[in-house]
Amino acid sequence: MSSKTPLLEVIALDAADAEGAQAGGADRLELVADMAQDGLTPSLETLRDVLSATDLPVRVMVRDNGSFAVGDLEGLRADTARLIDAGAREFVFGFLTVDSEIDLDACEALIKEIDGLPWTFHRAIDRTRDPLRAYDQLASLGCDTVLAAGHPNGVASGLSVLQRLAQRDGGPELLVGGGLRAQQVHLLRAGGVRGFHVGSAVRPGGWQAPVDAGTVRTWVDLVKS
């Protein structure tokens, strides 16, 4: 069930993004590399730079390929341990089986690695056979947040699913992102959504340009007004 406190999470690729997001009033960062593959595990150097540049909470992606299947699970576990050693205290991950179900074994392996630290199950949920059932499974796995668009094609196609997820009792916080547009926020808020996730929407110059603090501020006002 969604928190009553609105939250804006911004995708960051580096320290400049972190500074722009914080200056604009964002609540949290999702740190990733390689948006051409929809976000992979960042380098330890980038993590350290970002943690030095901001005091916002930073959720760090653990993902080694552009699909939602596990590539090298032992490698992912090792990456997670190294990220923790470098200062990571919040994470983002999510894996599916070949049958488009949540890969419980892979998720549980990383859950063991992070040992109680908070984590988000990312948009892999949009590719599951039944996102509503998957959401209930994730509650039992212990993640505190689920990032979803409601549909593989993005928020515009997933509004009905998102509204149903927002009404789930007792589950993880719902964080809506994936092609999110400003004009969708009012409808989502009216349906109970309180968490919003943006990337390209706060980069007027595209992914090659840094996060723009003024645009972040506009989104903060939209989400929290």
mmCIF file with all atom_site columns, C-alpha atoms in Angstrom:
data_model
loop_
_atom_site.group_PDB
_atom_site.id
_atom_site.type_symbol
_atom_site.label_atom_id
_atom_site.label_alt_id
_atom_site.label_comp_id
_atom_site.label_asym_id
_atom_site.label_entity_id
_atom_site.label_seq_id
_atom_site.pdbx_PDB_ins_code
_atom_site.Cartn_x
_atom_site.Cartn_y
_atom_site.Cartn_z
_atom_site.occupancy
_atom_site.B_iso_or_equiv
_atom_site.pdbx_formal_charge
_atom_site.auth_seq_id
_atom_site.auth_comp_id
_atom_site.auth_asym_id
_atom_site.auth_atom_id
_atom_site.pdbx_PDB_model_num
ATOM 1   C CA . MET A 1 1   ? 0.000  0.000   0.000   1.00 0.00 ? 1   MET A CA 1
ATOM 2   C CA . SER A 1 2   ? 1.395  3.419   -0.922  1.00 0.00 ? 2   SER A CA 1
ATOM 3   C CA . SER A 1 3   ? 2.795  5.731   1.699   1.00 0.00 ? 3   SER A CA 1
ATOM 4   C CA . LYS A 1 4   ? 0.958  8.963   2.390   1.00 0.00 ? 4   LYS A CA 1
ATOM 5   C CA . THR A 1 5   ? 4.224  10.863  1.849   1.00 0.00 ? 5   THR A CA 1
ATOM 6   C CA . PRO A 1 6   ? 4.893  11.698  -1.813  1.00 0.00 ? 6   PRO A CA 1
ATOM 7   C CA . LEU A 1 7   ? 8.310  10.690  -3.153  1.00 0.00 ? 7   LEU A CA 1
ATOM 8   C CA . LEU A 1 8   ? 10.221 11.612  -6.301  1.00 0.00 ? 8   LEU A CA 1
ATOM 9   C CA . GLU A 1 9   ? 13.071 9.314   -7.318  1.00 0.00 ? 9   GLU A CA 1
ATOM 10  C CA . VAL A 1 10  ? 15.441 10.422  -10.093 1.00 0.00 ? 10  VAL A CA 1
ATOM 11  C CA . ILE A 1 11  ? 17.700 8.210   -12.214 1.00 0.00 ? 11  ILE A CA 1
ATOM 12  C CA . ALA A 1 12  ? 21.344 9.238   -11.841 1.00 0.00 ? 12  ALA A CA 1
ATOM 13  C CA . LEU A 1 13  ? 24.278 8.147   -13.976 1.00 0.00 ? 13  LEU A CA 1
ATOM 14  C CA . ASP A 1 14  ? 26.995 10.123  -12.199 1.00 0.00 ? 14  ASP A CA 1
ATOM 15  C CA . ALA A 1 15  ? 27.819 12.730  -9.558  1.00 0.00 ? 15  ALA A CA 1
ATOM 16  C CA . ALA A 1 16  ? 26.633 15.642  -11.710 1.00 0.00 ? 16  ALA A CA 1
ATOM 17  C CA . ASP A 1 17  ? 23.210 14.016  -11.963 1.00 0.00 ? 17  ASP A CA 1
ATOM 18  C CA . ALA A 1 18  ? 23.149 13.501  -8.216  1.00 0.00 ? 18  ALA A CA 1
ATOM 19  C CA . GLU A 1 19  ? 23.935 17.150  -7.594  1.00 0.00 ? 19  GLU A CA 1
ATOM 20  C CA . GLY A 1 20  ? 21.259 18.299  -10.049 1.00 0.00 ? 20  GLY A CA 1
ATOM 21  C CA . ALA A 1 21  ? 18.639 16.005  -8.544  1.00 0.00 ? 21  ALA A CA 1
ATOM 22  C CA . GLN A 1 22  ? 19.389 17.127  -4.998  1.00 0.00 ? 22  GLN A CA 1
ATOM 23  C CA . ALA A 1 23  ? 19.413 20.803  -5.986  1.00 0.00 ? 23  ALA A CA 1
ATOM 24  C CA . GLY A 1 24  ? 15.984 20.318  -7.531  1.00 0.00 ? 24  GLY A CA 1
ATOM 25  C CA . GLY A 1 25  ? 14.545 18.744  -4.386  1.00 0.00 ? 25  GLY A CA 1
ATOM 26  C CA . ALA A 1 26  ? 14.414 15.043  -5.317  1.00 0.00 ? 26  ALA A CA 1
ATOM 27  C CA . ASP A 1 27  ? 13.901 12.579  -2.480  1.00 0.00 ? 27  ASP A CA 1
ATOM 28  C CA . ARG A 1 28  ? 16.006 9.653   -3.706  1.00 0.00 ? 28  ARG A CA 1
ATOM 29  C CA . LEU A 1 29  ? 18.288 8.522   -6.513  1.00 0.00 ? 29  LEU A CA 1
ATOM 30  C CA . GLU A 1 30  ? 18.405 5.343   -8.545  1.00 0.00 ? 30  GLU A CA 1
ATOM 31  C CA . LEU A 1 31  ? 22.032 4.912   -9.630  1.00 0.00 ? 31  LEU A CA 1
ATOM 32  C CA . VAL A 1 32  ? 22.582 2.956   -12.851 1.00 0.00 ? 32  VAL A CA 1
ATOM 33  C CA . ALA A 1 33  ? 24.959 2.664   -15.783 1.00 0.00 ? 33  ALA A CA 1
ATOM 34  C CA . ASP A 1 34  ? 24.228 2.225   -19.482 1.00 0.00 ? 34  ASP A CA 1
ATOM 35  C CA . MET A 1 35  ? 20.684 3.416   -20.106 1.00 0.00 ? 35  MET A CA 1
ATOM 36  C CA . ALA A 1 36  ? 20.978 2.005   -23.630 1.00 0.00 ? 36  ALA A CA 1
ATOM 37  C CA . GLN A 1 37  ? 20.317 -1.322  -21.862 1.00 0.00 ? 37  GLN A CA 1
ATOM 38  C CA . ASP A 1 38  ? 17.763 0.198   -19.472 1.00 0.00 ? 38  ASP A CA 1
ATOM 39  C CA . GLY A 1 39  ? 20.212 0.391   -16.566 1.00 0.00 ? 39  GLY A CA 1
ATOM 40  C CA . LEU A 1 40  ? 23.030 -1.881  -15.423 1.00 0.00 ? 40  LEU A CA 1
ATOM 41  C CA . THR A 1 41  ? 25.236 -2.085  -12.325 1.00 0.00 ? 41  THR A CA 1
ATOM 42  C CA . PRO A 1 42  ? 27.337 1.086   -11.953 1.00 0.00 ? 42  PRO A CA 1
ATOM 43  C CA . SER A 1 43  ? 31.061 1.026   -11.313 1.00 0.00 ? 43  SER A CA 1
ATOM 44  C CA . LEU A 1 44  ? 32.416 1.274   -7.781  1.00 0.00 ? 44  LEU A CA 1
ATOM 45  C CA . GLU A 1 45  ? 34.133 4.528   -8.724  1.00 0.00 ? 45  GLU A CA 1
ATOM 46  C CA . THR A 1 46  ? 30.846 6.055   -9.869  1.00 0.00 ? 46  THR A CA 1
ATOM 47  C CA . LEU A 1 47  ? 29.125 4.897   -6.690  1.00 0.00 ? 47  LEU A CA 1
ATOM 48  C CA . ARG A 1 48  ? 31.792 6.491   -4.514  1.00 0.00 ? 48  ARG A CA 1
ATOM 49  C CA . ASP A 1 49  ? 31.637 9.730   -6.509  1.00 0.00 ? 49  ASP A CA 1
ATOM 50  C CA . VAL A 1 50  ? 27.849 9.887   -6.174  1.00 0.00 ? 50  VAL A CA 1
ATOM 51  C CA . LEU A 1 51  ? 27.873 9.138   -2.457  1.00 0.00 ? 51  LEU A CA 1
ATOM 52  C CA . SER A 1 52  ? 30.407 11.951  -2.027  1.00 0.00 ? 52  SER A CA 1
ATOM 53  C CA . ALA A 1 53  ? 28.287 14.360  -4.071  1.00 0.00 ? 53  ALA A CA 1
ATOM 54  C CA . THR A 1 54  ? 24.940 13.918  -2.307  1.00 0.00 ? 54  THR A CA 1
ATOM 55  C CA . ASP A 1 55  ? 23.357 13.024  0.994   1.00 0.00 ? 55  ASP A CA 1
ATOM 56  C CA . LEU A 1 56  ? 20.200 11.748  -0.691  1.00 0.00 ? 56  LEU A CA 1
ATOM 57  C CA . PRO A 1 57  ? 19.394 8.028   -0.351  1.00 0.00 ? 57  PRO A CA 1
ATOM 58  C CA . VAL A 1 58  ? 20.909 6.173   -3.312  1.00 0.00 ? 58  VAL A CA 1
ATOM 59  C CA . ARG A 1 59  ? 19.392 2.921   -4.600  1.00 0.00 ? 59  ARG A CA 1
ATOM 60  C CA . VAL A 1 60  ? 22.008 1.063   -6.629  1.00 0.00 ? 60  VAL A CA 1
ATOM 61  C CA . MET A 1 61  ? 21.123 -1.151  -9.597  1.00 0.00 ? 61  MET A CA 1
ATOM 62  C CA . VAL A 1 62  ? 22.352 -4.755  -9.640  1.00 0.00 ? 62  VAL A CA 1
ATOM 63  C CA . ARG A 1 63  ? 21.853 -6.037  -13.197 1.00 0.00 ? 63  ARG A CA 1
ATOM 64  C CA . ASP A 1 64  ? 24.405 -7.484  -15.608 1.00 0.00 ? 64  ASP A CA 1
ATOM 65  C CA . ASN A 1 65  ? 22.587 -7.560  -18.946 1.00 0.00 ? 65  ASN A CA 1
ATOM 66  C CA . GLY A 1 66  ? 19.772 -5.885  -20.852 1.00 0.00 ? 66  GLY A CA 1
ATOM 67  C CA . SER A 1 67  ? 17.248 -8.684  -20.291 1.00 0.00 ? 67  SER A CA 1
ATOM 68  C CA . PHE A 1 68  ? 15.375 -9.573  -17.120 1.00 0.00 ? 68  PHE A CA 1
ATOM 69  C CA . ALA A 1 69  ? 17.091 -12.963 -16.873 1.00 0.00 ? 69  ALA A CA 1
ATOM 70  C CA . VAL A 1 70  ? 20.073 -13.572 -14.620 1.00 0.00 ? 70  VAL A CA 1
ATOM 71  C CA . GLY A 1 71  ? 23.365 -13.547 -16.474 1.00 0.00 ? 71  GLY A CA 1
ATOM 72  C CA . ASP A 1 72  ? 25.982 -14.585 -13.928 1.00 0.00 ? 72  ASP A CA 1
ATOM 73  C CA . LEU A 1 73  ? 24.399 -14.973 -10.492 1.00 0.00 ? 73  LEU A CA 1
ATOM 74  C CA . GLU A 1 74  ? 27.688 -15.503 -8.667  1.00 0.00 ? 74  GLU A CA 1
ATOM 75  C CA . GLY A 1 75  ? 29.030 -12.414 -10.408 1.00 0.00 ? 75  GLY A CA 1
ATOM 76  C CA . LEU A 1 76  ? 25.993 -10.429 -9.299  1.00 0.00 ? 76  LEU A CA 1
ATOM 77  C CA . ARG A 1 77  ? 26.463 -11.611 -5.725  1.00 0.00 ? 77  ARG A CA 1
ATOM 78  C CA . ALA A 1 78  ? 30.105 -10.570 -5.835  1.00 0.00 ? 78  ALA A CA 1
ATOM 79  C CA . ASP A 1 79  ? 29.175 -7.191  -7.330  1.00 0.00 ? 79  ASP A CA 1
ATOM 80  C CA . THR A 1 80  ? 26.654 -6.665  -4.545  1.00 0.00 ? 80  THR A CA 1
ATOM 81  C CA . ALA A 1 81  ? 29.232 -7.403  -1.859  1.00 0.00 ? 81  ALA A CA 1
ATOM 82  C CA . ARG A 1 82  ? 31.666 -4.963  -3.470  1.00 0.00 ? 82  ARG A CA 1
ATOM 83  C CA . LEU A 1 83  ? 28.982 -2.277  -3.714  1.00 0.00 ? 83  LEU A CA 1
ATOM 84  C CA . ILE A 1 84  ? 28.211 -2.686  -0.021  1.00 0.00 ? 84  ILE A CA 1
ATOM 85  C CA . ASP A 1 85  ? 31.914 -2.378  0.801   1.00 0.00 ? 85  ASP A CA 1
ATOM 86  C CA . ALA A 1 86  ? 31.953 0.840   -1.248  1.00 0.00 ? 86  ALA A CA 1
ATOM 87  C CA . GLY A 1 87  ? 29.062 2.310   0.745   1.00 0.00 ? 87  GLY A CA 1
ATOM 88  C CA . ALA A 1 88  ? 25.847 1.178   -0.955  1.00 0.00 ? 88  ALA A CA 1
ATOM 89  C CA . ARG A 1 89  ? 22.985 0.794   1.511   1.00 0.00 ? 89  ARG A CA 1
ATOM 90  C CA . GLU A 1 90  ? 19.960 0.484   -0.800  1.00 0.00 ? 90  GLU A CA 1
ATOM 91  C CA . PHE A 1 91  ? 19.507 -1.603  -3.939  1.00 0.00 ? 91  PHE A CA 1
ATOM 92  C CA . VAL A 1 92  ? 17.429 -2.240  -7.058  1.00 0.00 ? 92  VAL A CA 1
ATOM 93  C CA . PHE A 1 93  ? 17.148 -5.631  -8.748  1.00 0.00 ? 93  PHE A CA 1
ATOM 94  C CA . GLY A 1 94  ? 14.651 -8.098  -10.187 1.00 0.00 ? 94  GLY A CA 1
ATOM 95  C CA . PHE A 1 95  ? 14.846 -11.238 -12.290 1.00 0.00 ? 95  PHE A CA 1
ATOM 96  C CA . LEU A 1 96  ? 12.420 -13.385 -14.254 1.00 0.00 ? 96  LEU A CA 1
ATOM 97  C CA . THR A 1 97  ? 12.449 -17.030 -15.278 1.00 0.00 ? 97  THR A CA 1
ATOM 98  C CA . VAL A 1 98  ? 12.048 -18.180 -18.874 1.00 0.00 ? 98  VAL A CA 1
ATOM 99  C CA . ASP A 1 99  ? 8.345  -18.585 -18.045 1.00 0.00 ? 99  ASP A CA 1
ATOM 100 C CA . SER A 1 100 ? 7.994  -14.886 -17.163 1.00 0.00 ? 100 SER A CA 1
ATOM 101 C CA . GLU A 1 101 ? 7.609  -15.580 -13.460 1.00 0.00 ? 101 GLU A CA 1
ATOM 102 C CA . ILE A 1 102 ? 9.656  -13.981 -10.695 1.00 0.00 ? 102 ILE A CA 1
ATOM 103 C CA . ASP A 1 103 ? 12.988 -15.809 -10.373 1.00 0.00 ? 103 ASP A CA 1
ATOM 104 C CA . LEU A 1 104 ? 12.725 -16.477 -6.658  1.00 0.00 ? 104 LEU A CA 1
ATOM 105 C CA . ASP A 1 105 ? 16.072 -18.275 -6.435  1.00 0.00 ? 105 ASP A CA 1
ATOM 106 C CA . ALA A 1 106 ? 17.999 -15.398 -7.972  1.00 0.00 ? 106 ALA A CA 1
ATOM 107 C CA . CYS A 1 107 ? 16.198 -12.775 -5.907  1.00 0.00 ? 107 CYS A CA 1
ATOM 108 C CA . GLU A 1 108 ? 16.697 -14.728 -2.699  1.00 0.00 ? 108 GLU A CA 1
ATOM 109 C CA . ALA A 1 109 ? 20.423 -15.072 -3.422  1.00 0.00 ? 109 ALA A CA 1
ATOM 110 C CA . LEU A 1 110 ? 20.780 -11.286 -3.561  1.00 0.00 ? 110 LEU A CA 1
ATOM 111 C CA . ILE A 1 111 ? 18.447 -10.778 -0.610  1.00 0.00 ? 111 ILE A CA 1
ATOM 112 C CA . LYS A 1 112 ? 20.828 -12.938 1.407   1.00 0.00 ? 112 LYS A CA 1
ATOM 113 C CA . GLU A 1 113 ? 23.749 -10.843 0.159   1.00 0.00 ? 113 GLU A CA 1
ATOM 114 C CA . ILE A 1 114 ? 22.221 -7.499  1.164   1.00 0.00 ? 114 ILE A CA 1
ATOM 115 C CA . ASP A 1 115 ? 21.263 -8.890  4.586   1.00 0.00 ? 115 ASP A CA 1
ATOM 116 C CA . GLY A 1 116 ? 18.253 -6.753  5.447   1.00 0.00 ? 116 GLY A CA 1
ATOM 117 C CA . LEU A 1 117 ? 19.082 -3.610  3.480   1.00 0.00 ? 117 LEU A CA 1
ATOM 118 C CA . PRO A 1 118 ? 16.116 -2.037  1.620   1.00 0.00 ? 118 PRO A CA 1
ATOM 119 C CA . TRP A 1 119 ? 15.565 -2.840  -2.041  1.00 0.00 ? 119 TRP A CA 1
ATOM 120 C CA . THR A 1 120 ? 13.310 -2.150  -4.995  1.00 0.00 ? 120 THR A CA 1
ATOM 121 C CA . PHE A 1 121 ? 12.088 -4.806  -7.412  1.00 0.00 ? 121 PHE A CA 1
ATOM 122 C CA . HIS A 1 122 ? 12.304 -3.000  -10.731 1.00 0.00 ? 122 HIS A CA 1
ATOM 123 C CA . ARG A 1 123 ? 10.238 -3.036  -13.909 1.00 0.00 ? 123 ARG A CA 1
ATOM 124 C CA . ALA A 1 124 ? 10.715 -6.752  -14.503 1.00 0.00 ? 124 ALA A CA 1
ATOM 125 C CA . ILE A 1 125 ? 7.271  -6.939  -12.866 1.00 0.00 ? 125 ILE A CA 1
ATOM 126 C CA . ASP A 1 126 ? 5.793  -5.413  -16.026 1.00 0.00 ? 126 ASP A CA 1
ATOM 127 C CA . ARG A 1 127 ? 6.964  -8.491  -17.974 1.00 0.00 ? 127 ARG A CA 1
ATOM 128 C CA . THR A 1 128 ? 5.446  -11.082 -15.644 1.00 0.00 ? 128 THR A CA 1
ATOM 129 C CA . ARG A 1 129 ? 2.401  -13.127 -16.649 1.00 0.00 ? 129 ARG A CA 1
ATOM 130 C CA . ASP A 1 130 ? 0.325  -11.601 -13.851 1.00 0.00 ? 130 ASP A CA 1
ATOM 131 C CA . PRO A 1 131 ? 1.697  -8.385  -12.293 1.00 0.00 ? 131 PRO A CA 1
ATOM 132 C CA . LEU A 1 132 ? -0.906 -8.401  -9.520  1.00 0.00 ? 132 LEU A CA 1
ATOM 133 C CA . ARG A 1 133 ? 0.073  -11.891 -8.399  1.00 0.00 ? 133 ARG A CA 1
ATOM 134 C CA . ALA A 1 134 ? 3.746  -11.013 -8.778  1.00 0.00 ? 134 ALA A CA 1
ATOM 135 C CA . TYR A 1 135 ? 3.255  -7.993  -6.538  1.00 0.00 ? 135 TYR A CA 1
ATOM 136 C CA . ASP A 1 136 ? 1.832  -10.219 -3.806  1.00 0.00 ? 136 ASP A CA 1
ATOM 137 C CA . GLN A 1 137 ? 4.807  -12.576 -4.183  1.00 0.00 ? 137 GLN A CA 1
ATOM 138 C CA . LEU A 1 138 ? 7.169  -9.652  -3.764  1.00 0.00 ? 138 LEU A CA 1
ATOM 139 C CA . ALA A 1 139 ? 5.522  -8.712  -0.485  1.00 0.00 ? 139 ALA A CA 1
ATOM 140 C CA . SER A 1 140 ? 6.555  -12.102 0.846   1.00 0.00 ? 140 SER A CA 1
ATOM 141 C CA . LEU A 1 141 ? 10.123 -11.621 -0.462  1.00 0.00 ? 141 LEU A CA 1
ATOM 142 C CA . GLY A 1 142 ? 10.503 -8.522  1.652   1.00 0.00 ? 142 GLY A CA 1
ATOM 143 C CA . CYS A 1 143 ? 11.209 -5.764  -0.856  1.00 0.00 ? 143 CYS A CA 1
ATOM 144 C CA . ASP A 1 144 ? 9.926  -2.400  0.333   1.00 0.00 ? 144 ASP A CA 1
ATOM 145 C CA . THR A 1 145 ? 9.319  -0.902  -3.120  1.00 0.00 ? 145 THR A CA 1
ATOM 146 C CA . VAL A 1 146 ? 8.151  -2.080  -6.549  1.00 0.00 ? 146 VAL A CA 1
ATOM 147 C CA . LEU A 1 147 ? 8.934  0.055   -9.606  1.00 0.00 ? 147 LEU A CA 1
ATOM 148 C CA . ALA A 1 148 ? 6.271  -0.485  -12.255 1.00 0.00 ? 148 ALA A CA 1
ATOM 149 C CA . ALA A 1 149 ? 4.720  1.079   -15.321 1.00 0.00 ? 149 ALA A CA 1
ATOM 150 C CA . GLY A 1 150 ? 1.895  -1.454  -15.364 1.00 0.00 ? 150 GLY A CA 1
ATOM 151 C CA . HIS A 1 151 ? 2.781  -2.550  -18.907 1.00 0.00 ? 151 HIS A CA 1
ATOM 152 C CA . PRO A 1 152 ? 5.977  -3.283  -20.886 1.00 0.00 ? 152 PRO A CA 1
ATOM 153 C CA . ASN A 1 153 ? 5.190  -0.321  -23.157 1.00 0.00 ? 153 ASN A CA 1
ATOM 154 C CA . GLY A 1 154 ? 5.086  2.161   -20.297 1.00 0.00 ? 154 GLY A CA 1
ATOM 155 C CA . VAL A 1 155 ? 2.740  4.043   -18.010 1.00 0.00 ? 155 VAL A CA 1
ATOM 156 C CA . ALA A 1 156 ? 0.332  5.177   -20.733 1.00 0.00 ? 156 ALA A CA 1
ATOM 157 C CA . SER A 1 157 ? -0.517 1.523   -21.428 1.00 0.00 ? 157 SER A CA 1
ATOM 158 C CA . GLY A 1 158 ? -0.469 0.438   -17.795 1.00 0.00 ? 158 GLY A CA 1
ATOM 159 C CA . LEU A 1 159 ? -2.721 2.894   -15.982 1.00 0.00 ? 159 LEU A CA 1
ATOM 160 C CA . SER A 1 160 ? -5.424 0.362   -15.123 1.00 0.00 ? 160 SER A CA 1
ATOM 161 C CA . VAL A 1 161 ? -2.915 -2.110  -13.664 1.00 0.00 ? 161 VAL A CA 1
ATOM 162 C CA . LEU A 1 162 ? -1.177 0.658   -11.714 1.00 0.00 ? 162 LEU A CA 1
ATOM 163 C CA . GLN A 1 163 ? -4.467 1.774   -10.191 1.00 0.00 ? 163 GLN A CA 1
ATOM 164 C CA . ARG A 1 164 ? -5.132 -1.799  -9.042  1.00 0.00 ? 164 ARG A CA 1
ATOM 165 C CA . LEU A 1 165 ? -1.630 -2.152  -7.624  1.00 0.00 ? 165 LEU A CA 1
ATOM 166 C CA . ALA A 1 166 ? -2.010 1.103   -5.727  1.00 0.00 ? 166 ALA A CA 1
ATOM 167 C CA . GLN A 1 167 ? -4.992 -0.357  -3.875  1.00 0.00 ? 167 GLN A CA 1
ATOM 168 C CA . ARG A 1 168 ? -3.140 -3.489  -2.699  1.00 0.00 ? 168 ARG A CA 1
ATOM 169 C CA . ASP A 1 169 ? -3.021 -3.600  1.109   1.00 0.00 ? 169 ASP A CA 1
ATOM 170 C CA . GLY A 1 170 ? 0.087  -4.466  3.045   1.00 0.00 ? 170 GLY A CA 1
ATOM 171 C CA . GLY A 1 171 ? 2.465  -4.801  0.135   1.00 0.00 ? 171 GLY A CA 1
ATOM 172 C CA . PRO A 1 172 ? 5.545  -2.876  -0.968  1.00 0.00 ? 172 PRO A CA 1
ATOM 173 C CA . GLU A 1 173 ? 5.415  0.808   -1.837  1.00 0.00 ? 173 GLU A CA 1
ATOM 174 C CA . LEU A 1 174 ? 4.419  1.341   -5.460  1.00 0.00 ? 174 LEU A CA 1
ATOM 175 C CA . LEU A 1 175 ? 6.859  3.528   -7.395  1.00 0.00 ? 175 LEU A CA 1
ATOM 176 C CA . VAL A 1 176 ? 5.538  4.475   -10.823 1.00 0.00 ? 176 VAL A CA 1
ATOM 177 C CA . GLY A 1 177 ? 7.980  5.029   -13.670 1.00 0.00 ? 177 GLY A CA 1
ATOM 178 C CA . GLY A 1 178 ? 8.626  4.123   -17.275 1.00 0.00 ? 178 GLY A CA 1
ATOM 179 C CA . GLY A 1 179 ? 7.665  6.801   -19.767 1.00 0.00 ? 179 GLY A CA 1
ATOM 180 C CA . LEU A 1 180 ? 5.899  8.722   -17.009 1.00 0.00 ? 180 LEU A CA 1
ATOM 181 C CA . ARG A 1 181 ? 4.475  12.027  -18.210 1.00 0.00 ? 181 ARG A CA 1
ATOM 182 C CA . ALA A 1 182 ? 3.570  15.055  -16.177 1.00 0.00 ? 182 ALA A CA 1
ATOM 183 C CA . GLN A 1 183 ? -0.080 14.956  -17.247 1.00 0.00 ? 183 GLN A CA 1
ATOM 184 C CA . GLN A 1 184 ? -0.443 11.440  -15.777 1.00 0.00 ? 184 GLN A CA 1
ATOM 185 C CA . VAL A 1 185 ? 0.581  12.406  -12.248 1.00 0.00 ? 185 VAL A CA 1
ATOM 186 C CA . HIS A 1 186 ? -2.768 13.875  -11.148 1.00 0.00 ? 186 HIS A CA 1
ATOM 187 C CA . LEU A 1 187 ? -4.704 10.779  -12.208 1.00 0.00 ? 187 LEU A CA 1
ATOM 188 C CA . LEU A 1 188 ? -2.199 8.460   -10.528 1.00 0.00 ? 188 LEU A CA 1
ATOM 189 C CA . ARG A 1 189 ? -2.210 10.485  -7.325  1.00 0.00 ? 189 ARG A CA 1
ATOM 190 C CA . ALA A 1 190 ? -6.001 10.407  -7.273  1.00 0.00 ? 190 ALA A CA 1
ATOM 191 C CA . GLY A 1 191 ? -5.769 6.618   -7.463  1.00 0.00 ? 191 GLY A CA 1
ATOM 192 C CA . GLY A 1 192 ? -3.472 6.421   -4.444  1.00 0.00 ? 192 GLY A CA 1
ATOM 193 C CA . VAL A 1 193 ? 0.005  6.463   -6.016  1.00 0.00 ? 193 VAL A CA 1
ATOM 194 C CA . ARG A 1 194 ? 2.545  8.424   -3.986  1.00 0.00 ? 194 ARG A CA 1
ATOM 195 C CA . GLY A 1 195 ? 5.876  7.332   -5.474  1.00 0.00 ? 195 GLY A CA 1
ATOM 196 C CA . PHE A 1 196 ? 7.121  8.606   -8.850  1.00 0.00 ? 196 PHE A CA 1
ATOM 197 C CA . HIS A 1 197 ? 10.306 7.753   -10.783 1.00 0.00 ? 197 HIS A CA 1
ATOM 198 C CA . VAL A 1 198 ? 11.743 9.852   -13.612 1.00 0.00 ? 198 VAL A CA 1
ATOM 199 C CA . GLY A 1 199 ? 14.773 9.721   -15.874 1.00 0.00 ? 199 GLY A CA 1
ATOM 200 C CA . SER A 1 200 ? 14.533 11.265  -19.327 1.00 0.00 ? 200 SER A CA 1
ATOM 201 C CA . ALA A 1 201 ? 11.745 13.571  -18.108 1.00 0.00 ? 201 ALA A CA 1
ATOM 202 C CA . VAL A 1 202 ? 14.274 15.601  -16.079 1.00 0.00 ? 202 VAL A CA 1
ATOM 203 C CA . ARG A 1 203 ? 16.897 15.709  -18.861 1.00 0.00 ? 203 ARG A CA 1
ATOM 204 C CA . PRO A 1 204 ? 15.736 18.247  -21.439 1.00 0.00 ? 204 PRO A CA 1
ATOM 205 C CA . GLY A 1 205 ? 18.977 17.620  -23.336 1.00 0.00 ? 205 GLY A CA 1
ATOM 206 C CA . GLY A 1 206 ? 18.503 13.860  -23.494 1.00 0.00 ? 206 GLY A CA 1
ATOM 207 C CA . TRP A 1 207 ? 20.479 11.071  -21.807 1.00 0.00 ? 207 TRP A CA 1
ATOM 208 C CA . GLN A 1 208 ? 23.781 12.607  -22.878 1.00 0.00 ? 208 GLN A CA 1
ATOM 209 C CA . ALA A 1 209 ? 22.971 15.720  -20.832 1.00 0.00 ? 209 ALA A CA 1
ATOM 210 C CA . PRO A 1 210 ? 22.887 15.958  -17.033 1.00 0.00 ? 210 PRO A CA 1
ATOM 211 C CA . VAL A 1 211 ? 19.810 16.041  -14.825 1.00 0.00 ? 211 VAL A CA 1
ATOM 212 C CA . ASP A 1 212 ? 18.378 19.566  -14.834 1.00 0.00 ? 212 ASP A CA 1
ATOM 213 C CA . ALA A 1 213 ? 17.680 20.941  -11.359 1.00 0.00 ? 213 ALA A CA 1
ATOM 214 C CA . GLY A 1 214 ? 14.940 23.290  -12.557 1.00 0.00 ? 214 GLY A CA 1
ATOM 215 C CA . THR A 1 215 ? 13.063 20.462  -14.260 1.00 0.00 ? 215 THR A CA 1
ATOM 216 C CA . VAL A 1 216 ? 13.386 18.315  -11.142 1.00 0.00 ? 216 VAL A CA 1
ATOM 217 C CA . ARG A 1 217 ? 11.903 21.191  -9.134  1.00 0.00 ? 217 ARG A CA 1
ATOM 218 C CA . THR A 1 218 ? 8.920  21.328  -11.499 1.00 0.00 ? 218 THR A CA 1
ATOM 219 C CA . TRP A 1 219 ? 8.348  17.596  -10.949 1.00 0.00 ? 219 TRP A CA 1
ATOM 220 C CA . VAL A 1 220 ? 8.688  17.953  -7.181  1.00 0.00 ? 220 VAL A CA 1
ATOM 221 C CA . ASP A 1 221 ? 5.990  20.631  -7.227  1.00 0.00 ? 221 ASP A CA 1
ATOM 222 C CA . LEU A 1 222 ? 3.786  18.424  -9.399  1.00 0.00 ? 222 LEU A CA 1
ATOM 223 C CA . VAL A 1 223 ? 4.191  15.354  -7.198  1.00 0.00 ? 223 VAL A CA 1
ATOM 224 C CA . LYS A 1 224 ? 3.841  17.137  -3.867  1.00 0.00 ? 224 LYS A CA 1
ATOM 225 C CA . SER A 1 225 ? 1.413  19.987  -4.485  1.00 0.00 ? 225 SER A CA 1
#
